């Protein structure tokens, strides 16, 4: 069992599976930062970095951003002070080559993957949830017009800024993202299953029940 800065727990699940919400609970329990590659990429876009500009082309199409870009960005993030005890990774790795690159990258620093929490949700539920999603560009909060009562003026209930329908949350792009996810990540899940690191949680239940399942799964994983 690995511990320290380069020891990470993974939160896996298709877009719309509720990874963001559950990751907050998991991070509290583990005392580590939530590192979502999608958020990091959007940060780069907002700051107008070269990486952000390059990544935008792929993201707007709902395609994966090339591995070397995402992996470099992630290692940089794990070197920041708040990741001294590792991190909870959300949205990474999505492909087998990213999983291998992650093992190599973490292993080179004496770390590794501690456990994988997988949120399992049927495809039709995913597409429905994602099409109704609205995001706040200011506080990174995500909300759902079908599941929540949101302010009529389209403002963010958390910070008051304007909510947006992300281009990659439009129905045609959503169906493609789910398809890409399932195709690309099935082998990743299998890779970690073979290492006996996967803890499956039924992600179609109410948020509180999923939370209990996630916390239980983290307890089952050996402590760092
Ligand atoms: P997300 O916010 O996790 O749904 O990610 C939004 C978009 O960011 C995805 O559709 C991809 O274009 C890109 N992205 C996020 N994480 C990764 C990753 N691990 N590898 C490649 N592309 C990614």
PDB file of C-alpha atoms and ligand atoms in Angstrom:
ATOM      1  CA  UNK A   1       0.000   0.000   0.000  1.00  0.00           C
ATOM      2  CA  UNK A   2       1.341   3.375  -1.037  1.00  0.00           C
ATOM      3  CA  UNK A   3       1.046   6.665   0.819  1.00  0.00           C
ATOM      4  CA  UNK A   4       2.069  10.297   0.420  1.00  0.00           C
ATOM      5  CA  UNK A   5       1.902  12.940  -2.286  1.00  0.00           C
ATOM      6  CA  UNK A   6       1.855  10.606  -5.250  1.00  0.00           C
ATOM      7  CA  UNK A   7      -0.653   8.107  -3.812  1.00  0.00           C
ATOM      8  CA  UNK A   8      -4.078   8.712  -5.229  1.00  0.00           C
ATOM      9  CA  UNK A   9      -7.631   7.433  -5.005  1.00  0.00           C
ATOM     10  CA  UNK A  10      -9.631   7.406  -8.249  1.00  0.00           C
ATOM     11  CA  UNK A  11     -13.285   8.337  -8.660  1.00  0.00           C
ATOM     12  CA  UNK A  12     -14.588   6.768 -11.864  1.00  0.00           C
ATOM     13  CA  UNK A  13     -17.951   6.979 -13.595  1.00  0.00           C
ATOM     14  CA  UNK A  14     -19.387   8.244 -16.888  1.00  0.00           C
ATOM     15  CA  UNK A  15     -20.085  11.970 -17.412  1.00  0.00           C
ATOM     16  CA  UNK A  16     -23.220  12.663 -15.360  1.00  0.00           C
ATOM     17  CA  UNK A  17     -22.636   9.805 -12.898  1.00  0.00           C
ATOM     18  CA  UNK A  18     -22.296  12.316 -10.058  1.00  0.00           C
ATOM     19  CA  UNK A  19     -18.538  12.088  -9.617  1.00  0.00           C
ATOM     20  CA  UNK A  20     -18.198  15.798  -8.797  1.00  0.00           C
ATOM     21  CA  UNK A  21     -20.770  15.661  -5.994  1.00  0.00           C
ATOM     22  CA  UNK A  22     -19.465  12.443  -4.469  1.00  0.00           C
ATOM     23  CA  UNK A  23     -15.851  13.515  -4.821  1.00  0.00           C
ATOM     24  CA  UNK A  24     -16.505  16.366  -2.368  1.00  0.00           C
ATOM     25  CA  UNK A  25     -17.638  13.848   0.293  1.00  0.00           C
ATOM     26  CA  UNK A  26     -14.756  11.493  -0.472  1.00  0.00           C
ATOM     27  CA  UNK A  27     -12.174  14.301  -0.224  1.00  0.00           C
ATOM     28  CA  UNK A  28     -13.510  15.350   3.169  1.00  0.00           C
ATOM     29  CA  UNK A  29     -13.232  11.779   4.408  1.00  0.00           C
ATOM     30  CA  UNK A  30      -9.711  11.332   3.022  1.00  0.00           C
ATOM     31  CA  UNK A  31      -8.379  14.844   3.766  1.00  0.00           C
ATOM     32  CA  UNK A  32      -7.058  15.313   0.236  1.00  0.00           C
ATOM     33  CA  UNK A  33      -7.826  17.764  -2.615  1.00  0.00           C
ATOM     34  CA  UNK A  34     -10.266  16.976  -5.406  1.00  0.00           C
ATOM     35  CA  UNK A  35      -8.372  16.978  -8.689  1.00  0.00           C
ATOM     36  CA  UNK A  36     -10.682  16.874 -11.712  1.00  0.00           C
ATOM     37  CA  UNK A  37      -8.910  16.948 -15.065  1.00  0.00           C
ATOM     38  CA  UNK A  38     -11.980  18.568 -16.701  1.00  0.00           C
ATOM     39  CA  UNK A  39     -11.817  21.455 -14.154  1.00  0.00           C
ATOM     40  CA  UNK A  40      -8.048  21.825 -14.587  1.00  0.00           C
ATOM     41  CA  UNK A  41      -8.488  22.010 -18.369  1.00  0.00           C
ATOM     42  CA  UNK A  42     -11.237  24.647 -18.035  1.00  0.00           C
ATOM     43  CA  UNK A  43      -8.938  26.623 -15.656  1.00  0.00           C
ATOM     44  CA  UNK A  44      -6.266  26.620 -18.336  1.00  0.00           C
ATOM     45  CA  UNK A  45      -8.847  27.814 -20.889  1.00  0.00           C
ATOM     46  CA  UNK A  46      -9.941  30.657 -18.612  1.00  0.00           C
ATOM     47  CA  UNK A  47      -6.353  31.738 -18.071  1.00  0.00           C
ATOM     48  CA  UNK A  48      -5.699  31.561 -21.802  1.00  0.00           C
ATOM     49  CA  UNK A  49      -2.693  29.226 -21.512  1.00  0.00           C
ATOM     50  CA  UNK A  50      -1.344  27.434 -24.587  1.00  0.00           C
ATOM     51  CA  UNK A  51      -2.629  24.153 -23.105  1.00  0.00           C
ATOM     52  CA  UNK A  52      -6.094  25.659 -22.597  1.00  0.00           C
ATOM     53  CA  UNK A  53      -6.304  26.899 -26.178  1.00  0.00           C
ATOM     54  CA  UNK A  54      -5.148  23.563 -27.592  1.00  0.00           C
ATOM     55  CA  UNK A  55      -7.519  21.579 -25.348  1.00  0.00           C
ATOM     56  CA  UNK A  56     -10.568  23.693 -26.273  1.00  0.00           C
ATOM     57  CA  UNK A  57     -10.773  22.223 -29.779  1.00  0.00           C
ATOM     58  CA  UNK A  58     -11.072  18.672 -28.391  1.00  0.00           C
ATOM     59  CA  UNK A  59     -13.366  19.580 -25.490  1.00  0.00           C
ATOM     60  CA  UNK A  60     -15.887  21.466 -27.641  1.00  0.00           C
ATOM     61  CA  UNK A  61     -16.273  18.335 -29.756  1.00  0.00           C
ATOM     62  CA  UNK A  62     -16.623  16.081 -26.684  1.00  0.00           C
ATOM     63  CA  UNK A  63     -13.399  14.266 -27.608  1.00  0.00           C
ATOM     64  CA  UNK A  64     -10.585  13.395 -25.233  1.00  0.00           C
ATOM     65  CA  UNK A  65      -7.667  15.796 -24.960  1.00  0.00           C
ATOM     66  CA  UNK A  66      -4.350  14.061 -25.937  1.00  0.00           C
ATOM     67  CA  UNK A  67      -2.700  12.026 -23.138  1.00  0.00           C
ATOM     68  CA  UNK A  68       0.617  13.865 -22.937  1.00  0.00           C
ATOM     69  CA  UNK A  69      -1.129  17.191 -22.347  1.00  0.00           C
ATOM     70  CA  UNK A  70      -3.382  15.836 -19.593  1.00  0.00           C
ATOM     71  CA  UNK A  71      -0.640  13.785 -17.876  1.00  0.00           C
ATOM     72  CA  UNK A  72       1.817  16.723 -17.739  1.00  0.00           C
ATOM     73  CA  UNK A  73      -0.913  18.939 -16.315  1.00  0.00           C
ATOM     74  CA  UNK A  74      -1.739  16.344 -13.648  1.00  0.00           C
ATOM     75  CA  UNK A  75       1.838  15.796 -12.422  1.00  0.00           C
ATOM     76  CA  UNK A  76       2.191  19.572 -12.101  1.00  0.00           C
ATOM     77  CA  UNK A  77      -0.989  19.650  -9.994  1.00  0.00           C
ATOM     78  CA  UNK A  78       0.173  16.852  -7.645  1.00  0.00           C
ATOM     79  CA  UNK A  79       3.320  18.847  -6.872  1.00  0.00           C
ATOM     80  CA  UNK A  80       1.328  21.652  -5.269  1.00  0.00           C
ATOM     81  CA  UNK A  81       1.380  21.990  -1.456  1.00  0.00           C
ATOM     82  CA  UNK A  82      -2.214  20.872  -0.788  1.00  0.00           C
ATOM     83  CA  UNK A  83      -1.534  17.439  -2.327  1.00  0.00           C
ATOM     84  CA  UNK A  84       1.048  16.420   0.317  1.00  0.00           C
ATOM     85  CA  UNK A  85      -1.132  13.436   1.281  1.00  0.00           C
ATOM     86  CA  UNK A  86      -2.199  12.560  -2.244  1.00  0.00           C
ATOM     87  CA  UNK A  87      -5.372  13.461  -4.076  1.00  0.00           C
ATOM     88  CA  UNK A  88      -8.698  12.180  -5.258  1.00  0.00           C
ATOM     89  CA  UNK A  89      -8.570  12.055  -9.057  1.00  0.00           C
ATOM     90  CA  UNK A  90     -11.819  12.624 -10.912  1.00  0.00           C
ATOM     91  CA  UNK A  91     -11.964  12.067 -14.674  1.00  0.00           C
ATOM     92  CA  UNK A  92      -8.484  10.582 -14.948  1.00  0.00           C
ATOM     93  CA  UNK A  93      -7.383   8.112 -16.252  1.00  0.00           C
ATOM     94  CA  UNK A  94      -9.944   7.663 -19.044  1.00  0.00           C
ATOM     95  CA  UNK A  95      -7.924   5.375 -21.283  1.00  0.00           C
ATOM     96  CA  UNK A  96      -5.696   2.367 -20.780  1.00  0.00           C
ATOM     97  CA  UNK A  97      -2.684   4.341 -21.955  1.00  0.00           C
ATOM     98  CA  UNK A  98      -3.460   7.054 -19.367  1.00  0.00           C
ATOM     99  CA  UNK A  99      -3.795   4.336 -16.677  1.00  0.00           C
ATOM    100  CA  UNK A 100      -0.365   2.969 -17.564  1.00  0.00           C
ATOM    101  CA  UNK A 101       1.120   6.469 -17.761  1.00  0.00           C
ATOM    102  CA  UNK A 102      -0.359   7.197 -14.320  1.00  0.00           C
ATOM    103  CA  UNK A 103       1.160   4.035 -12.805  1.00  0.00           C
ATOM    104  CA  UNK A 104       4.539   4.928 -14.300  1.00  0.00           C
ATOM    105  CA  UNK A 105       4.344   8.587 -13.259  1.00  0.00           C
ATOM    106  CA  UNK A 106       3.261   7.840  -9.670  1.00  0.00           C
ATOM    107  CA  UNK A 107       5.520   4.794  -9.349  1.00  0.00           C
ATOM    108  CA  UNK A 108       8.560   6.889 -10.274  1.00  0.00           C
ATOM    109  CA  UNK A 109       7.847   8.906  -7.098  1.00  0.00           C
ATOM    110  CA  UNK A 110       7.179   5.879  -4.868  1.00  0.00           C
ATOM    111  CA  UNK A 111       3.410   6.297  -5.141  1.00  0.00           C
ATOM    112  CA  UNK A 112       0.554   4.542  -6.875  1.00  0.00           C
ATOM    113  CA  UNK A 113      -3.211   4.071  -7.045  1.00  0.00           C
ATOM    114  CA  UNK A 114      -4.692   3.240  -3.627  1.00  0.00           C
ATOM    115  CA  UNK A 115      -8.277   2.430  -4.614  1.00  0.00           C
ATOM    116  CA  UNK A 116     -10.812   3.033  -7.402  1.00  0.00           C
ATOM    117  CA  UNK A 117     -14.390   4.010  -6.555  1.00  0.00           C
ATOM    118  CA  UNK A 118     -16.672   3.332  -9.547  1.00  0.00           C
ATOM    119  CA  UNK A 119     -20.118   5.002  -9.741  1.00  0.00           C
ATOM    120  CA  UNK A 120     -22.293   2.745 -11.876  1.00  0.00           C
ATOM    121  CA  UNK A 121     -25.232   4.493 -13.680  1.00  0.00           C
ATOM    122  CA  UNK A 122     -27.307   3.277 -16.713  1.00  0.00           C
ATOM    123  CA  UNK A 123     -26.748   5.197 -19.994  1.00  0.00           C
ATOM    124  CA  UNK A 124     -30.309   6.591 -20.365  1.00  0.00           C
ATOM    125  CA  UNK A 125     -30.108   8.107 -16.882  1.00  0.00           C
ATOM    126  CA  UNK A 126     -26.733   9.679 -17.760  1.00  0.00           C
ATOM    127  CA  UNK A 127     -27.985  11.368 -20.947  1.00  0.00           C
ATOM    128  CA  UNK A 128     -31.060  12.734 -19.139  1.00  0.00           C
ATOM    129  CA  UNK A 129     -29.002  14.108 -16.245  1.00  0.00           C
ATOM    130  CA  UNK A 130     -26.358  15.739 -18.455  1.00  0.00           C
ATOM    131  CA  UNK A 131     -28.721  17.481 -20.845  1.00  0.00           C
ATOM    132  CA  UNK A 132     -30.255  19.332 -17.872  1.00  0.00           C
ATOM    133  CA  UNK A 133     -26.929  20.305 -16.352  1.00  0.00           C
ATOM    134  CA  UNK A 134     -25.979  23.978 -15.953  1.00  0.00           C
ATOM    135  CA  UNK A 135     -22.556  25.102 -14.823  1.00  0.00           C
ATOM    136  CA  UNK A 136     -21.211  28.198 -13.126  1.00  0.00           C
ATOM    137  CA  UNK A 137     -18.068  29.502 -14.789  1.00  0.00           C
ATOM    138  CA  UNK A 138     -17.198  31.437 -11.637  1.00  0.00           C
ATOM    139  CA  UNK A 139     -17.467  28.901  -8.758  1.00  0.00           C
ATOM    140  CA  UNK A 140     -17.383  25.665 -10.830  1.00  0.00           C
ATOM    141  CA  UNK A 141     -20.690  24.521  -9.258  1.00  0.00           C
ATOM    142  CA  UNK A 142     -22.928  22.287 -11.368  1.00  0.00           C
ATOM    143  CA  UNK A 143     -26.726  22.182 -11.066  1.00  0.00           C
ATOM    144  CA  UNK A 144     -29.600  20.461 -12.852  1.00  0.00           C
ATOM    145  CA  UNK A 145     -32.679  22.231 -14.231  1.00  0.00           C
ATOM    146  CA  UNK A 146     -34.667  18.980 -14.183  1.00  0.00           C
ATOM    147  CA  UNK A 147     -33.730  17.956 -10.643  1.00  0.00           C
ATOM    148  CA  UNK A 148     -33.373  21.263  -8.789  1.00  0.00           C
ATOM    149  CA  UNK A 149     -35.306  24.530  -8.365  1.00  0.00           C
ATOM    150  CA  UNK A 150     -32.922  27.118  -9.776  1.00  0.00           C
ATOM    151  CA  UNK A 151     -33.305  30.930  -9.808  1.00  0.00           C
ATOM    152  CA  UNK A 152     -35.510  32.027 -12.755  1.00  0.00           C
ATOM    153  CA  UNK A 153     -32.968  34.655 -13.846  1.00  0.00           C
ATOM    154  CA  UNK A 154     -30.403  31.936 -14.565  1.00  0.00           C
ATOM    155  CA  UNK A 155     -28.083  32.961 -11.742  1.00  0.00           C
ATOM    156  CA  UNK A 156     -25.915  30.530  -9.774  1.00  0.00           C
ATOM    157  CA  UNK A 157     -27.564  29.537  -6.441  1.00  0.00           C
ATOM    158  CA  UNK A 158     -24.105  29.311  -4.847  1.00  0.00           C
ATOM    159  CA  UNK A 159     -22.386  32.545  -5.909  1.00  0.00           C
ATOM    160  CA  UNK A 160     -24.910  34.580  -7.943  1.00  0.00           C
ATOM    161  CA  UNK A 161     -22.905  34.595 -11.184  1.00  0.00           C
ATOM    162  CA  UNK A 162     -24.585  33.548 -14.453  1.00  0.00           C
ATOM    163  CA  UNK A 163     -25.123  29.817 -15.088  1.00  0.00           C
ATOM    164  CA  UNK A 164     -24.302  28.481 -18.554  1.00  0.00           C
ATOM    165  CA  UNK A 165     -25.278  25.431 -20.569  1.00  0.00           C
ATOM    166  CA  UNK A 166     -21.805  24.125 -21.346  1.00  0.00           C
ATOM    167  CA  UNK A 167     -21.349  23.417 -25.052  1.00  0.00           C
ATOM    168  CA  UNK A 168     -20.366  19.836 -24.196  1.00  0.00           C
ATOM    169  CA  UNK A 169     -23.627  19.374 -22.201  1.00  0.00           C
ATOM    170  CA  UNK A 170     -25.841  19.837 -25.292  1.00  0.00           C
ATOM    171  CA  UNK A 171     -27.817  16.628 -26.054  1.00  0.00           C
ATOM    172  CA  UNK A 172     -25.997  15.608 -29.270  1.00  0.00           C
ATOM    173  CA  UNK A 173     -22.580  16.132 -27.674  1.00  0.00           C
ATOM    174  CA  UNK A 174     -23.738  14.450 -24.447  1.00  0.00           C
ATOM    175  CA  UNK A 175     -24.681  11.203 -26.202  1.00  0.00           C
ATOM    176  CA  UNK A 176     -21.262  11.235 -27.889  1.00  0.00           C
ATOM    177  CA  UNK A 177     -19.421  11.906 -24.611  1.00  0.00           C
ATOM    178  CA  UNK A 178     -21.159   8.983 -22.895  1.00  0.00           C
ATOM    179  CA  UNK A 179     -20.329   6.726 -25.840  1.00  0.00           C
ATOM    180  CA  UNK A 180     -16.672   7.850 -25.850  1.00  0.00           C
ATOM    181  CA  UNK A 181     -16.491   7.319 -22.097  1.00  0.00           C
ATOM    182  CA  UNK A 182     -17.896   3.802 -22.150  1.00  0.00           C
ATOM    183  CA  UNK A 183     -15.728   2.740 -25.100  1.00  0.00           C
ATOM    184  CA  UNK A 184     -12.537   4.212 -23.717  1.00  0.00           C
ATOM    185  CA  UNK A 185     -12.877   3.431 -20.036  1.00  0.00           C
ATOM    186  CA  UNK A 186     -14.226  -0.144 -20.044  1.00  0.00           C
ATOM    187  CA  UNK A 187     -10.637  -1.443 -20.432  1.00  0.00           C
ATOM    188  CA  UNK A 188      -9.450   0.944 -17.677  1.00  0.00           C
ATOM    189  CA  UNK A 189     -11.973  -0.471 -15.244  1.00  0.00           C
ATOM    190  CA  UNK A 190     -10.933  -3.971 -16.226  1.00  0.00           C
ATOM    191  CA  UNK A 191      -7.264  -3.023 -15.685  1.00  0.00           C
ATOM    192  CA  UNK A 192      -7.987  -1.960 -12.099  1.00  0.00           C
ATOM    193  CA  UNK A 193     -10.355  -4.892 -11.506  1.00  0.00           C
ATOM    194  CA  UNK A 194      -7.485  -7.235 -12.258  1.00  0.00           C
ATOM    195  CA  UNK A 195      -5.485  -5.387  -9.604  1.00  0.00           C
ATOM    196  CA  UNK A 196      -8.470  -5.828  -7.226  1.00  0.00           C
ATOM    197  CA  UNK A 197      -8.651  -2.073  -6.600  1.00  0.00           C
ATOM    198  CA  UNK A 198     -12.234  -1.411  -7.778  1.00  0.00           C
ATOM    199  CA  UNK A 199     -15.117  -0.739  -5.335  1.00  0.00           C
ATOM    200  CA  UNK A 200     -18.448  -0.440  -7.215  1.00  0.00           C
ATOM    201  CA  UNK A 201     -21.188   1.891  -5.965  1.00  0.00           C
ATOM    202  CA  UNK A 202     -24.738   2.073  -7.455  1.00  0.00           C
ATOM    203  CA  UNK A 203     -24.845   5.700  -8.688  1.00  0.00           C
ATOM    204  CA  UNK A 204     -28.507   5.723  -9.728  1.00  0.00           C
ATOM    205  CA  UNK A 205     -29.756   5.985  -6.110  1.00  0.00           C
ATOM    206  CA  UNK A 206     -30.442   9.235  -4.166  1.00  0.00           C
ATOM    207  CA  UNK A 207     -27.361  11.351  -3.376  1.00  0.00           C
ATOM    208  CA  UNK A 208     -27.255  10.470   0.359  1.00  0.00           C
ATOM    209  CA  UNK A 209     -27.397   6.742  -0.325  1.00  0.00           C
ATOM    210  CA  UNK A 210     -24.630   7.024  -2.905  1.00  0.00           C
ATOM    211  CA  UNK A 211     -22.594   8.983  -0.360  1.00  0.00           C
ATOM    212  CA  UNK A 212     -22.924   6.160   2.212  1.00  0.00           C
ATOM    213  CA  UNK A 213     -21.854   3.681  -0.456  1.00  0.00           C
ATOM    214  CA  UNK A 214     -18.812   5.783  -1.353  1.00  0.00           C
ATOM    215  CA  UNK A 215     -17.714   6.238   2.281  1.00  0.00           C
ATOM    216  CA  UNK A 216     -18.153   2.498   2.854  1.00  0.00           C
ATOM    217  CA  UNK A 217     -16.048   1.775  -0.233  1.00  0.00           C
ATOM    218  CA  UNK A 218     -13.276   4.075   1.020  1.00  0.00           C
ATOM    219  CA  UNK A 219     -13.291   2.330   4.421  1.00  0.00           C
ATOM    220  CA  UNK A 220     -12.898  -1.030   2.710  1.00  0.00           C
ATOM    221  CA  UNK A 221      -9.813   0.247   0.917  1.00  0.00           C
ATOM    222  CA  UNK A 222      -6.780  -0.278   3.150  1.00  0.00           C
ATOM    223  CA  UNK A 223      -5.786   2.936   4.981  1.00  0.00           C
ATOM    224  CA  UNK A 224      -2.845   4.923   3.576  1.00  0.00           C
TER     225      UNK A 224
HETATM  226  P1  LIG B   1     -15.392  16.572 -17.657  1.00  0.00           P
HETATM  227  O1  LIG B   1     -15.553  17.897 -17.021  1.00  0.00           O
HETATM  228  O2  LIG B   1     -14.634  15.589 -16.789  1.00  0.00           O
HETATM  229  O3  LIG B   1     -16.673  15.990 -18.164  1.00  0.00           O
HETATM  230  O4  LIG B   1     -14.452  16.778 -18.938  1.00  0.00           O
HETATM  231  C1  LIG B   1     -14.814  17.661 -19.966  1.00  0.00           C
HETATM  232  C2  LIG B   1     -13.902  17.444 -21.164  1.00  0.00           C
HETATM  233  O5  LIG B   1     -12.516  17.638 -20.776  1.00  0.00           O
HETATM  234  C3  LIG B   1     -13.933  16.036 -21.749  1.00  0.00           C
HETATM  235  O6  LIG B   1     -15.013  15.850 -22.637  1.00  0.00           O
HETATM  236  C4  LIG B   1     -12.563  15.984 -22.443  1.00  0.00           C
HETATM  237  O7  LIG B   1     -12.589  16.718 -23.655  1.00  0.00           O
HETATM  238  C5  LIG B   1     -11.668  16.736 -21.476  1.00  0.00           C
HETATM  239  N1  LIG B   1     -11.018  15.825 -20.476  1.00  0.00           N
HETATM  240  C6  LIG B   1     -11.248  15.771 -19.138  1.00  0.00           C
HETATM  241  N2  LIG B   1     -10.473  14.819 -18.562  1.00  0.00           N
HETATM  242  C7  LIG B   1      -9.735  14.256 -19.538  1.00  0.00           C
HETATM  243  C8  LIG B   1      -8.762  13.197 -19.595  1.00  0.00           C
HETATM  244  N3  LIG B   1      -8.412  12.506 -18.501  1.00  0.00           N
HETATM  245  N4  LIG B   1      -8.219  12.892 -20.783  1.00  0.00           N
HETATM  246  C9  LIG B   1      -8.579  13.559 -21.901  1.00  0.00           C
HETATM  247  N5  LIG B   1      -9.501  14.533 -21.934  1.00  0.00           N
HETATM  248  C10 LIG B   1     -10.081  14.902 -20.775  1.00  0.00           C
END
